[in-house]
Short mmCIF file of C-alpha atoms in Angstrom, two decimals:
data_model
loop_
_atom_site.label_atom_id
_atom_site.label_comp_id
_atom_site.label_asym_id
_atom_site.label_seq_id
_atom_site.Cartn_x
_atom_site.Cartn_y
_atom_site.Cartn_z
CA UNK A 9 18.62 16.98 40.85
CA UNK A 10 15.03 17.14 39.65
CA UNK A 11 12.64 14.22 39.45
CA UNK A 12 9.22 13.56 37.98
CA UNK A 13 6.20 13.90 40.29
CA UNK A 14 3.10 11.80 39.64
CA UNK A 15 -0.07 12.41 41.68
CA UNK A 16 -3.11 10.20 41.13
CA UNK A 17 -6.51 10.51 42.82
CA UNK A 18 -5.15 12.35 45.88
CA UNK A 19 -7.89 12.70 48.50
CA UNK A 20 -7.46 14.48 51.84
CA UNK A 21 -10.18 14.75 54.49
CA UNK A 22 -10.71 16.45 57.85
CA UNK A 23 -13.65 16.12 60.20
CA UNK A 24 -15.79 14.39 57.60
CA UNK A 25 -15.11 17.11 55.00
CA UNK A 26 -13.14 16.60 51.80
CA UNK A 27 -10.33 19.15 51.51
CA UNK A 28 -8.71 17.73 48.36
CA UNK A 29 -10.93 15.66 46.06
CA UNK A 30 -9.29 13.02 43.80
CA UNK A 31 -6.62 15.35 42.47
CA UNK A 32 -4.32 14.14 39.68
CA UNK A 33 -1.42 15.85 37.94
CA UNK A 34 2.10 15.19 36.63
CA UNK A 35 5.25 17.33 36.78
CA UNK A 36 8.14 16.66 34.45
CA UNK A 37 11.70 16.76 35.86
CA UNK A 38 12.96 20.33 36.04
CA UNK A 39 9.52 21.93 35.58
CA UNK A 40 7.78 24.39 37.91
CA UNK A 41 4.09 23.83 38.62
CA UNK A 42 2.10 26.59 40.34
CA UNK A 43 -0.87 25.82 42.58
CA UNK A 44 -3.32 28.73 42.47
CA UNK A 45 -6.63 29.32 44.23
CA UNK A 46 -8.41 31.13 47.03
CA UNK A 47 -7.61 30.63 50.70
CA UNK A 48 -8.98 27.24 51.74
CA UNK A 49 -8.81 25.85 48.20
CA UNK A 50 -6.37 23.12 49.22
CA UNK A 51 -3.12 24.54 47.78
CA UNK A 52 -0.90 24.12 50.84
CA UNK A 53 -2.69 20.92 51.88
CA UNK A 54 -1.85 19.44 48.48
CA UNK A 55 1.75 20.66 48.59
CA UNK A 56 2.33 19.16 52.04
CA UNK A 57 0.89 15.84 50.87
CA UNK A 58 3.77 15.61 48.37
CA UNK A 59 5.96 15.03 51.45
CA UNK A 60 3.50 12.47 52.82
CA UNK A 61 2.43 14.99 55.46
CA UNK A 62 -1.06 16.00 56.59
CA UNK A 63 -1.67 18.74 59.16
CA UNK A 64 -3.22 17.97 62.54
CA UNK A 65 -6.81 16.85 62.10
CA UNK A 66 -6.33 16.01 58.42
CA UNK A 67 -5.69 12.62 56.85
CA UNK A 68 -4.71 11.42 53.39
CA UNK A 69 -7.47 8.92 52.61
CA UNK A 70 -6.83 8.02 49.00
CA UNK A 71 -4.62 8.23 45.96
CA UNK A 72 -0.89 8.04 45.38
CA UNK A 73 2.11 10.37 45.23
CA UNK A 74 5.25 9.23 43.43
CA UNK A 75 8.51 11.17 43.32
CA UNK A 76 10.67 9.41 40.79
CA UNK A 77 10.26 5.74 41.68
CA UNK A 78 9.34 6.37 45.33
CA UNK A 79 5.76 5.78 46.47
CA UNK A 80 5.65 8.52 49.12
CA UNK A 81 2.36 7.62 50.81
CA UNK A 82 3.40 4.02 51.44
CA UNK A 83 6.70 4.85 53.12
CA UNK A 84 7.09 4.02 56.80
CA UNK A 85 7.28 6.97 59.22
CA UNK A 86 11.06 6.55 59.28
CA UNK A 87 11.10 6.49 55.48
CA UNK A 88 9.09 9.71 55.29
CA UNK A 89 11.42 11.41 57.76
CA UNK A 90 14.35 10.37 55.57
CA UNK A 91 12.54 11.82 52.55
CA UNK A 92 11.77 15.24 54.05
CA UNK A 93 14.59 17.71 53.87
CA UNK A 94 16.58 15.31 51.73
CA UNK A 95 14.59 14.46 48.58
CA UNK A 96 11.75 16.93 49.19
CA UNK A 97 12.41 20.39 50.64
CA UNK A 98 9.87 22.93 51.85
CA UNK A 99 10.24 26.74 51.82
CA UNK A 100 7.57 28.17 54.11
CA UNK A 101 5.68 31.45 53.81
CA UNK A 102 7.05 32.96 57.00
CA UNK A 103 10.81 32.58 57.30
CA UNK A 104 10.78 34.59 60.53
CA UNK A 105 8.56 31.97 62.18
CA UNK A 106 10.59 29.08 60.76
CA UNK A 107 14.07 29.98 62.03
CA UNK A 108 15.20 29.37 65.60
CA UNK A 109 16.09 32.81 67.02
CA UNK A 110 18.68 31.36 69.41
CA UNK A 111 20.90 29.74 66.75
CA UNK A 112 22.99 31.28 64.01
CA UNK A 113 21.84 31.21 60.42
CA UNK A 114 24.67 28.88 59.39
CA UNK A 115 23.79 26.35 62.08
CA UNK A 116 20.30 26.08 60.65
CA UNK A 117 21.15 26.21 56.94
CA UNK A 118 23.56 23.24 57.19
CA UNK A 119 21.25 21.26 59.47
CA UNK A 120 19.53 19.18 56.70
CA UNK A 121 22.89 18.07 55.29
CA UNK A 122 24.10 17.12 58.78
CA UNK A 123 20.90 15.35 59.87
CA UNK A 124 20.87 13.23 56.72
CA UNK A 125 24.63 12.67 56.98
CA UNK A 126 25.27 13.84 53.43
CA UNK A 127 28.62 15.52 54.14
CA UNK A 128 30.85 16.70 56.99
CA UNK A 129 29.94 19.98 58.68
CA UNK A 130 32.89 21.84 57.16
CA UNK A 131 31.93 20.75 53.64
CA UNK A 132 28.30 21.72 54.29
CA UNK A 133 29.39 25.22 55.32
CA UNK A 134 31.38 25.62 52.10
CA UNK A 135 28.33 24.56 50.11
CA UNK A 136 26.13 26.95 52.11
CA UNK A 137 28.40 29.89 51.22
CA UNK A 138 28.16 28.86 47.56
CA UNK A 139 24.37 28.91 47.83
CA UNK A 140 24.47 32.31 49.52
CA UNK A 141 26.32 33.61 46.45
CA UNK A 142 23.86 31.99 44.05
CA UNK A 143 20.98 33.59 45.96
CA UNK A 144 22.63 37.02 45.77
CA UNK A 145 22.96 37.41 49.52
CA UNK A 146 25.27 40.16 50.81
CA UNK A 147 28.59 39.21 52.40
CA UNK A 148 28.11 35.48 51.69
CA UNK A 149 31.22 34.48 53.64
CA UNK A 150 29.95 35.99 56.91
CA UNK A 151 26.15 36.30 56.76
CA UNK A 152 25.89 32.80 58.23
CA UNK A 153 27.40 34.09 61.48
CA UNK A 154 24.39 36.31 62.10
CA UNK A 155 21.22 35.43 63.99
CA UNK A 156 17.83 35.51 62.22
CA UNK A 157 16.84 38.87 63.71
CA UNK A 158 20.03 40.44 62.30
CA UNK A 159 19.02 40.04 58.64
CA UNK A 160 16.16 41.55 56.63
CA UNK A 161 12.98 39.71 55.68
CA UNK A 162 14.08 39.27 52.07
CA UNK A 163 17.45 37.91 53.16
CA UNK A 164 15.79 35.48 55.56
CA UNK A 165 13.57 34.11 52.77
CA UNK A 166 16.65 33.49 50.63
CA UNK A 167 18.46 31.88 53.56
CA UNK A 168 15.51 29.52 53.93
CA UNK A 169 15.91 28.67 50.25
CA UNK A 170 19.58 27.88 50.90
CA UNK A 171 18.53 25.57 53.74
CA UNK A 172 16.09 23.81 51.41
CA UNK A 173 18.57 23.43 48.55
CA UNK A 174 21.67 22.35 50.48
CA UNK A 175 20.67 18.68 50.28
CA UNK A 176 20.08 18.87 46.49
CA UNK A 177 16.43 17.73 46.78
CA UNK A 178 14.50 16.18 43.89
CA UNK A 179 11.51 18.41 44.60
CA UNK A 180 11.32 21.92 46.11
CA UNK A 181 8.01 23.23 47.47
CA UNK A 182 7.75 27.02 47.72
CA UNK A 183 4.72 28.01 49.80
CA UNK A 184 3.94 31.74 49.32
CA UNK A 185 7.65 32.59 49.81
CA UNK A 186 7.35 36.29 48.84
CA UNK A 187 3.95 37.21 50.29
CA UNK A 188 5.29 39.22 53.24
CA UNK A 189 7.99 41.05 51.25
CA UNK A 190 7.82 44.57 49.88
CA UNK A 191 7.74 44.87 46.11
CA UNK A 192 11.34 45.92 45.56
CA UNK A 193 12.68 43.11 47.76
CA UNK A 194 10.27 40.67 46.11
CA UNK A 195 11.86 41.28 42.71
CA UNK A 196 15.31 40.33 43.99
CA UNK A 197 14.00 37.24 45.81
CA UNK A 198 11.98 36.06 42.80
CA UNK A 199 14.94 36.56 40.51
CA UNK A 200 17.20 34.62 42.90
CA UNK A 201 14.70 31.77 43.35
CA UNK A 202 14.12 31.40 39.62
CA UNK A 203 17.82 31.49 38.76
CA UNK A 204 18.68 28.81 41.32
CA UNK A 205 15.76 26.56 40.35
CA UNK A 206 16.71 26.81 36.66
CA UNK A 207 20.45 26.42 37.13
CA UNK A 208 20.00 23.37 39.34
CA UNK A 209 17.25 21.94 37.09
CA UNK A 210 15.06 21.48 40.14
CA UNK A 211 11.49 20.25 39.99
CA UNK A 212 9.38 22.73 41.93
CA UNK A 213 5.85 23.37 43.17
CA UNK A 214 5.08 27.05 43.74
CA UNK A 215 2.06 27.76 45.95
CA UNK A 216 0.70 31.28 45.62
CA UNK A 217 -2.41 33.42 45.38
CA UNK A 218 -0.57 36.02 43.28
CA UNK A 219 -1.05 35.29 39.60
CA UNK A 220 1.37 38.03 38.56
CA UNK A 221 4.16 36.37 40.58
CA UNK A 222 3.24 32.92 39.27
CA UNK A 223 3.41 34.21 35.69
CA UNK A 224 7.14 34.87 36.22
CA UNK A 225 7.94 31.52 37.84
CA UNK A 226 5.80 28.65 36.54
CA UNK A 227 5.77 26.48 33.44
CA UNK A 228 2.26 25.23 34.20
CA UNK A 229 -0.54 26.43 36.48
CA UNK A 230 -3.05 24.23 38.30
CA UNK A 231 -6.15 26.09 39.52
CA UNK A 232 -7.86 24.72 42.63
CA UNK A 233 -11.24 25.54 44.16
CA UNK A 234 -12.60 23.76 47.23
CA UNK A 235 -10.04 21.01 46.67
CA UNK A 236 -11.17 20.31 43.11
CA UNK A 237 -9.04 21.01 40.05
CA UNK A 238 -10.64 23.62 37.81
CA UNK A 239 -7.96 23.83 35.17
CA UNK A 240 -4.39 22.74 34.39
CA UNK A 241 -2.59 24.44 31.52
CA UNK A 242 0.73 25.96 30.40
CA UNK A 243 1.18 29.39 32.01
CA UNK A 244 0.97 31.44 28.82
CA UNK A 245 -2.14 29.61 27.62
CA UNK A 246 -3.93 29.99 30.95
CA UNK A 247 -3.21 33.73 31.16
CA UNK A 248 -4.26 34.44 27.59
CA UNK A 249 -7.17 32.03 27.14
CA UNK A 250 -8.41 30.51 30.43
CA UNK A 251 -10.86 27.66 29.93
CA UNK A 252 -12.65 27.72 33.30
CA UNK A 253 -15.02 30.45 34.51
CA UNK A 254 -13.35 30.35 37.91
CA UNK A 255 -9.93 31.01 36.36
CA UNK A 256 -11.38 34.00 34.54
CA UNK A 257 -12.71 35.32 37.86
CA UNK A 258 -9.25 34.99 39.43
CA UNK A 259 -7.68 36.88 36.54
CA UNK A 260 -10.30 39.61 36.81
CA UNK A 261 -9.71 39.95 40.57
CA UNK A 262 -5.95 40.22 39.99
CA UNK A 263 -6.41 43.42 37.96
CA UNK A 264 -7.00 46.26 40.46
CA UNK A 265 -9.89 48.64 39.74
CA UNK A 266 -10.65 51.93 41.52
CA UNK A 267 -12.85 51.51 44.59
CA UNK A 268 -14.30 54.13 46.87
CA UNK A 269 -16.02 57.44 46.71
CA UNK A 270 -13.32 59.72 45.31
CA UNK A 271 -11.28 62.39 46.99
CA UNK A 272 -12.73 64.41 49.85
CA UNK A 273 -12.89 68.17 49.49
CA UNK A 274 -10.54 70.31 51.55
CA UNK A 275 -13.44 71.90 53.41
CA UNK A 276 -14.57 68.58 54.88
CA UNK A 277 -14.32 67.81 58.59
CA UNK A 278 -10.72 67.24 59.66
CA UNK A 279 -10.57 63.93 61.54
CA UNK A 280 -6.87 63.19 62.08
CA UNK A 281 -3.94 65.58 62.09
CA UNK A 282 -0.32 64.55 62.65
CA UNK A 283 2.10 67.40 63.37
CA UNK A 284 5.89 67.02 63.32
CA UNK A 285 5.70 63.42 64.55
CA UNK A 286 8.92 61.69 65.56
CA UNK A 287 9.05 58.20 67.02
CA UNK A 288 11.33 55.25 67.51
CA UNK A 289 12.40 52.53 69.90
CA UNK A 290 14.78 52.25 72.83
CA UNK A 291 15.74 54.68 75.62
CA UNK A 292 15.75 58.44 74.96
CA UNK A 293 19.01 60.38 74.91
CA UNK A 294 19.62 63.81 76.46
CA UNK A 295 17.88 65.50 73.51
CA UNK A 296 14.82 63.29 73.89
CA UNK A 297 15.56 61.21 70.79
CA UNK A 298 15.09 57.41 70.88
CA UNK A 299 18.07 55.08 70.49
CA UNK A 300 16.59 53.78 67.22
CA UNK A 301 14.70 56.60 65.48
CA UNK A 302 12.11 55.45 62.94
CA UNK A 303 9.92 58.46 62.11
CA UNK A 304 11.18 62.00 61.57
CA UNK A 305 8.98 65.09 61.34
CA UNK A 306 5.84 63.53 59.80
CA UNK A 307 2.92 65.86 58.91
CA UNK A 308 -0.41 64.41 57.78
CA UNK A 309 -4.07 65.44 57.53
CA UNK A 310 -6.94 63.00 57.02
CA UNK A 311 -10.57 64.10 56.63
CA UNK A 312 -13.69 62.23 57.71
CA UNK A 313 -14.64 59.58 55.15
CA UNK A 314 -11.27 59.83 53.43
CA UNK A 315 -8.77 57.03 52.77
CA UNK A 316 -5.09 57.89 52.65
CA UNK A 317 -2.54 55.30 51.56
CA UNK A 318 0.95 55.10 53.03
CA UNK A 319 3.48 53.26 50.88
CA UNK A 320 7.16 52.41 51.16
CA UNK A 321 9.57 49.52 51.56
CA UNK A 322 9.98 47.49 54.71
CA UNK A 323 11.68 49.68 57.29
CA UNK A 324 10.32 52.94 55.87
CA UNK A 325 8.28 53.65 59.01
CA UNK A 326 4.77 52.87 57.71
CA UNK A 327 3.76 50.52 60.53
CA UNK A 328 5.42 52.70 63.18
CA UNK A 329 3.26 55.61 61.99
CA UNK A 330 0.11 53.51 62.40
CA UNK A 331 1.19 52.27 65.80
CA UNK A 332 1.92 55.81 66.97
CA UNK A 333 -1.56 56.96 65.89
CA UNK A 334 -3.04 53.94 67.69
CA UNK A 335 -1.10 54.74 70.87
CA UNK A 336 1.05 51.62 70.73
CA UNK A 337 4.27 53.59 70.22
CA UNK A 338 4.75 56.84 72.16
CA UNK A 339 6.02 59.72 69.98
CA UNK A 340 9.31 61.28 71.03
CA UNK A 341 8.20 64.60 69.51
CA UNK A 342 5.19 66.10 67.74
CA UNK A 343 1.45 65.77 68.30
CA UNK A 344 -1.56 63.74 67.13
CA UNK A 345 -4.98 65.42 67.03
CA UNK A 346 -8.27 63.59 66.58
CA UNK A 347 -11.46 65.56 65.96
CA UNK A 348 -9.49 68.65 66.94
CA UNK A 349 -8.43 67.29 70.33
CA UNK A 350 -4.91 66.23 71.29
CA UNK A 351 -4.55 62.49 71.76
CA UNK A 352 -2.50 61.21 74.67
CA UNK A 353 0.64 59.40 73.48
CA UNK A 354 -0.19 55.88 74.75
CA UNK A 355 -3.18 53.55 74.92
CA UNK A 356 -3.00 53.49 78.72
CA UNK A 357 -3.55 57.27 78.84
CA UNK A 358 -6.47 57.44 76.40
CA UNK A 359 -10.15 57.27 77.29
CA UNK A 360 -12.34 54.32 76.38
CA UNK A 361 -14.13 56.46 73.78
CA UNK A 362 -10.82 57.48 72.17
CA UNK A 363 -9.79 53.84 72.02
CA UNK A 364 -13.08 52.93 70.36
CA UNK A 365 -12.75 55.62 67.71
CA UNK A 366 -9.33 54.46 66.44
CA UNK A 367 -8.91 50.78 65.65
CA UNK A 368 -6.01 48.94 64.02
CA UNK A 369 -6.00 45.85 61.81
CA UNK A 370 -2.61 44.18 62.05
CA UNK A 371 -0.77 42.62 59.13
CA UNK A 372 -0.18 39.19 60.67
CA UNK A 373 -3.47 37.71 61.85
CA UNK A 374 -1.52 34.69 63.14
CA UNK A 375 0.02 36.81 65.88
CA UNK A 376 -2.90 39.25 66.31
CA UNK A 377 -5.49 36.61 67.22
CA UNK A 378 -5.26 34.65 70.49
CA UNK A 379 -4.73 31.03 69.37
CA UNK A 380 -6.49 29.63 72.46
CA UNK A 381 -9.72 31.66 72.06
CA UNK A 382 -12.55 30.64 69.70
CA UNK A 383 -13.68 33.19 67.10
CA UNK A 384 -16.86 33.89 69.05
CA UNK A 385 -14.87 35.04 72.10
CA UNK A 386 -12.45 37.09 69.99
CA UNK A 387 -15.33 39.07 68.46
CA UNK A 388 -17.31 39.24 71.70
CA UNK A 389 -14.60 41.05 73.68
CA UNK A 390 -14.73 44.42 71.86
CA UNK A 391 -18.54 44.23 71.71
CA UNK A 392 -18.70 43.73 75.47
CA UNK A 393 -16.01 46.31 76.24
CA UNK A 394 -17.17 49.13 73.96
CA UNK A 395 -20.89 48.40 73.55
CA UNK A 396 -21.81 46.48 76.69
CA UNK A 397 -23.60 43.82 74.64
CA UNK A 398 -24.72 40.58 76.28
CA UNK A 399 -26.85 37.55 75.49
CA UNK A 400 -28.94 37.51 72.31
CA UNK A 401 -27.88 41.02 71.25
CA UNK A 402 -24.23 39.97 71.46
CA UNK A 403 -24.80 36.82 69.40
CA UNK A 404 -26.75 38.76 66.79
CA UNK A 405 -23.99 41.33 66.36
CA UNK A 406 -21.30 38.62 66.10
CA UNK A 407 -23.29 37.02 63.28
CA UNK A 408 -23.69 40.41 61.57
CA UNK A 409 -19.94 41.00 61.71
CA UNK A 410 -19.23 37.58 60.19
CA UNK A 411 -21.72 38.32 57.41
CA UNK A 412 -20.04 41.68 56.86
CA UNK A 413 -16.63 40.13 56.24
CA UNK A 414 -18.10 37.20 54.29
CA UNK A 415 -17.34 34.42 56.77
CA UNK A 416 -19.75 31.55 57.50
CA UNK A 417 -21.38 31.73 60.91
CA UNK A 418 -20.18 28.18 61.55
CA UNK A 419 -16.67 29.49 62.36
CA UNK A 420 -17.76 30.92 65.74
CA UNK A 421 -16.71 27.83 67.67
CA UNK A 422 -13.40 27.30 65.86
CA UNK A 423 -9.95 28.37 66.99
CA UNK A 424 -7.83 30.60 64.71
CA UNK A 425 -5.58 27.62 63.94
CA UNK A 426 -8.54 25.94 62.25
CA UNK A 427 -8.96 28.77 59.72
CA UNK A 428 -7.09 29.61 56.54
CA UNK A 429 -4.86 32.68 56.37
CA UNK A 430 -7.50 34.68 54.53
CA UNK A 431 -10.20 33.68 56.99
CA UNK A 432 -8.05 34.74 59.93
CA UNK A 433 -7.44 38.14 58.36
CA UNK A 434 -11.18 38.64 57.89
CA UNK A 435 -11.70 37.86 61.60
CA UNK A 436 -8.98 40.44 62.29
CA UNK A 437 -10.97 43.03 60.29
CA UNK A 438 -14.28 42.05 61.90
CA UNK A 439 -12.80 42.60 65.36
CA UNK A 440 -11.84 46.18 64.40
CA UNK A 441 -15.31 46.82 62.96
CA UNK A 442 -16.93 45.60 66.19
CA UNK A 443 -16.05 48.91 67.87
CA UNK A 444 -17.83 51.00 65.18
CA UNK A 445 -14.67 53.14 64.82
CA UNK A 446 -14.29 56.46 63.03
CA UNK A 447 -10.78 55.58 61.82
CA UNK A 448 -9.35 52.18 60.92
CA UNK A 449 -5.59 51.78 60.55
CA UNK A 450 -5.09 49.00 57.98
CA UNK A 451 -1.56 47.60 58.14
CA UNK A 452 -0.96 45.48 55.00
CA UNK A 453 -4.42 43.89 55.45
CA UNK A 454 -4.49 42.23 52.02
CA UNK A 455 -0.84 41.17 51.70
CA UNK A 456 -1.56 37.62 52.89
CA UNK A 457 -4.89 37.23 51.07
CA UNK A 458 -5.62 35.59 47.75
CA UNK A 459 -6.73 37.82 44.88
CA UNK A 460 -10.46 37.06 45.18
CA UNK A 461 -10.62 37.54 48.96
CA UNK A 462 -8.29 40.55 48.76
CA UNK A 463 -10.57 42.16 46.17
CA UNK A 464 -13.59 41.40 48.37
CA UNK A 465 -11.90 43.05 51.37
CA UNK A 466 -11.11 46.14 49.29
CA UNK A 467 -14.74 46.25 48.13
CA UNK A 468 -15.85 45.93 51.75
CA UNK A 469 -13.61 48.82 52.77
CA UNK A 470 -15.12 50.96 49.99
CA UNK A 471 -18.67 49.98 51.02
CA UNK A 472 -18.01 50.91 54.65
CA UNK A 473 -16.68 54.29 53.57
CA UNK A 474 -19.85 55.02 51.61
CA UNK A 475 -22.31 53.61 54.14
CA UNK A 476 -20.70 54.51 57.48
CA UNK A 477 -18.28 57.31 56.63
CA UNK A 478 -15.38 55.31 58.09
CA UNK A 479 -11.96 56.78 57.38
CA UNK A 480 -8.84 54.74 56.65
CA UNK A 481 -5.10 55.03 56.92
CA UNK A 482 -4.17 52.25 54.50
CA UNK A 483 -0.60 50.98 54.76
CA UNK A 484 0.84 48.83 51.99
CA UNK A 485 3.90 48.16 49.88
CA UNK A 486 1.67 47.47 46.84
CA UNK A 487 1.08 50.72 45.00
CA UNK A 488 -1.60 49.18 42.76
CA UNK A 489 -3.67 48.17 45.79
CA UNK A 490 -3.32 51.62 47.35
CA UNK A 491 -4.36 53.29 44.10
CA UNK A 492 -7.48 51.12 44.00
CA UNK A 493 -8.77 52.17 47.42
CA UNK A 494 -7.28 55.54 48.43
CA UNK A 495 -7.90 59.22 47.70
CA UNK A 496 -4.31 60.26 48.35
CA UNK A 497 -0.96 58.49 48.72
CA UNK A 498 1.79 59.39 51.16
CA UNK A 499 5.22 58.12 50.07
CA UNK A 500 7.68 57.26 52.87
CA UNK A 501 11.32 56.20 52.88
CA UNK A 502 13.76 55.90 55.79
CA UNK A 503 11.18 57.36 58.20
CA UNK A 504 10.53 60.52 56.22
CA UNK A 505 7.59 61.65 54.14
CA UNK A 506 8.87 62.19 50.60
CA UNK A 507 5.68 63.15 48.78
CA UNK A 508 1.89 63.19 48.89
CA UNK A 509 0.01 62.45 45.67
CA UNK A 510 -3.70 63.09 45.01
CA UNK A 511 -5.89 60.58 43.14
CA UNK A 512 -6.07 62.82 40.06
CA UNK A 513 -2.27 62.68 39.81
CA UNK A 514 -1.72 58.96 40.48
CA UNK A 515 -0.92 58.21 36.84
CA UNK A 516 0.18 61.58 35.53
CA UNK A 517 2.68 64.31 36.18
CA UNK A 518 6.26 64.19 37.43
CA UNK A 519 6.54 62.09 40.58
CA UNK A 520 9.30 61.51 43.09
CA UNK A 521 11.79 58.90 41.73
CA UNK A 522 11.02 56.63 44.68
CA UNK A 523 7.29 56.71 43.85
CA UNK A 524 8.20 55.69 40.29
CA UNK A 525 10.42 52.88 41.60
CA UNK A 526 7.58 51.46 43.69
CA UNK A 527 5.21 51.75 40.72
CA UNK A 528 7.59 49.83 38.41
CA UNK A 529 8.23 47.13 41.01
CA UNK A 530 4.66 45.77 41.24
CA UNK A 531 4.58 42.53 39.16
CA UNK A 532 2.48 42.71 36.02
CA UNK A 533 0.09 39.95 35.00
CA UNK A 534 2.02 38.72 31.98
CA UNK A 535 4.94 36.45 31.21
CA UNK A 536 8.36 38.02 30.80
CA UNK A 537 7.82 41.00 33.10
CA UNK A 538 10.59 39.89 35.48
CA UNK A 539 13.03 39.50 32.58
CA UNK A 540 12.32 43.07 31.48
CA UNK A 541 12.96 44.48 34.96
CA UNK A 542 16.53 45.75 34.90
CA UNK A 543 18.37 45.19 38.21
CA UNK A 544 19.46 48.84 38.30
CA UNK A 545 16.14 50.38 39.42
CA UNK A 546 16.09 48.26 42.55
CA UNK A 547 19.79 48.43 43.33
CA UNK A 548 19.42 51.21 45.88
CA UNK A 549 16.48 49.48 47.53
CA UNK A 550 18.35 46.19 47.68
CA UNK A 551 21.39 47.92 49.15
CA UNK A 552 19.20 49.50 51.81
CA UNK A 553 17.63 46.13 52.64
CA UNK A 554 21.09 44.59 52.89
CA UNK A 555 22.05 47.14 55.51
CA UNK A 556 19.11 46.30 57.80
#
């Protein structure tokens, strides 16, 4: 396992535009090359081309890709199908979107081996269980009997890795495989990925916007911008002495700095108050408790112009809290007050003005934006509904919103599928801003963004606080990001509020052990950090994730 990869003059175009411009690089057998750059830089487009694949509307117009002795771009369609999943395997960013919900995990993990007729089904299942053990999955003998929705996000990412590795491919492509994971789960997944890649001497391409993650995984880093290579160097050399100005800007953006106007005084105007909030999913029992309780007895106060961060692992109740405030989940107990007035529990019961005042930016722009509507229509709807804008005034405001989130006005006629992940998230934010809200609920809004765009979004959030007095409830699993933008931090675990920390105490004083765990679990921008992380601090978190 493990083969050399030779790329020469790779050129990919779409609609008369060059997405990847005469790119050349070489990967030695058993090495890991990271592709780094902003959204739209050509990282994923390049990675997919290594399989001879170009997304709809794109075409590979020049250059060559060789894996071992195989000229990938000159294979017949049947030859490329035989290559994919067998000699080249792909681990996608979203495992949840990649698994078939109606089939068991084992059915899907062994599928590449069965399709390519590498071994009998029974032998493939034995090999799958071996991979489950190597990837540190719980109950390896039986986890394959579950369906995708019955395992956690971190487990599903590792199961996708098992599916990719079962055919012993020459090249493994990992496309942002830990982006959607919380920091404690990410450590376990990174450690499992790296161990398997090293033990199997696999050649790998790791696509990411997170330089701190790449520093733990890659032997070399290739920096892309607008499809053009800016720099290619060994990982340690690039982190310590980058040669390109653009690389230096990426490194600077990867180091969080405080943003915003500082903590609000206690005598400011109280905007949002949450009292004894309980919420969950499923039918209520005789005591009025939901079948699956998520939040228990949450108290929270947020003042006008303030930003409060909410941190915790996946399943801690962060998003459910935001959805309850937005009226998307009805509380089973407790109250929510806004500007001193009780809010009705659901969106359907709230007034148009109350809906305008509280807006939510969802984590996954892919599912939040209607794929059949152009960007212009997506932004026009809240402007028409809340502001009654029409004609020239509507067009002007749409353009202003695009300028605000640093998107070119040319995107108005495009569908969400024609935008990069970062661009879609900025449209998601622009749609919330269209209502001129008093409170924006930000649910992991930078988790899928590259470092430069993520830093720009955080700067934008800080600017809006200063200029408009907008308040934020900022949900994240990344403590460093929350520290950069928030006045206070609420720490949640298992649906309960454990602690609330003021900005002045972020980096001092005795904190709750769980706060310290989250702080230690954010990858640092240096080589060797993952090796220094002892498995013990995340054992409890991993055990909790395994139980989900």
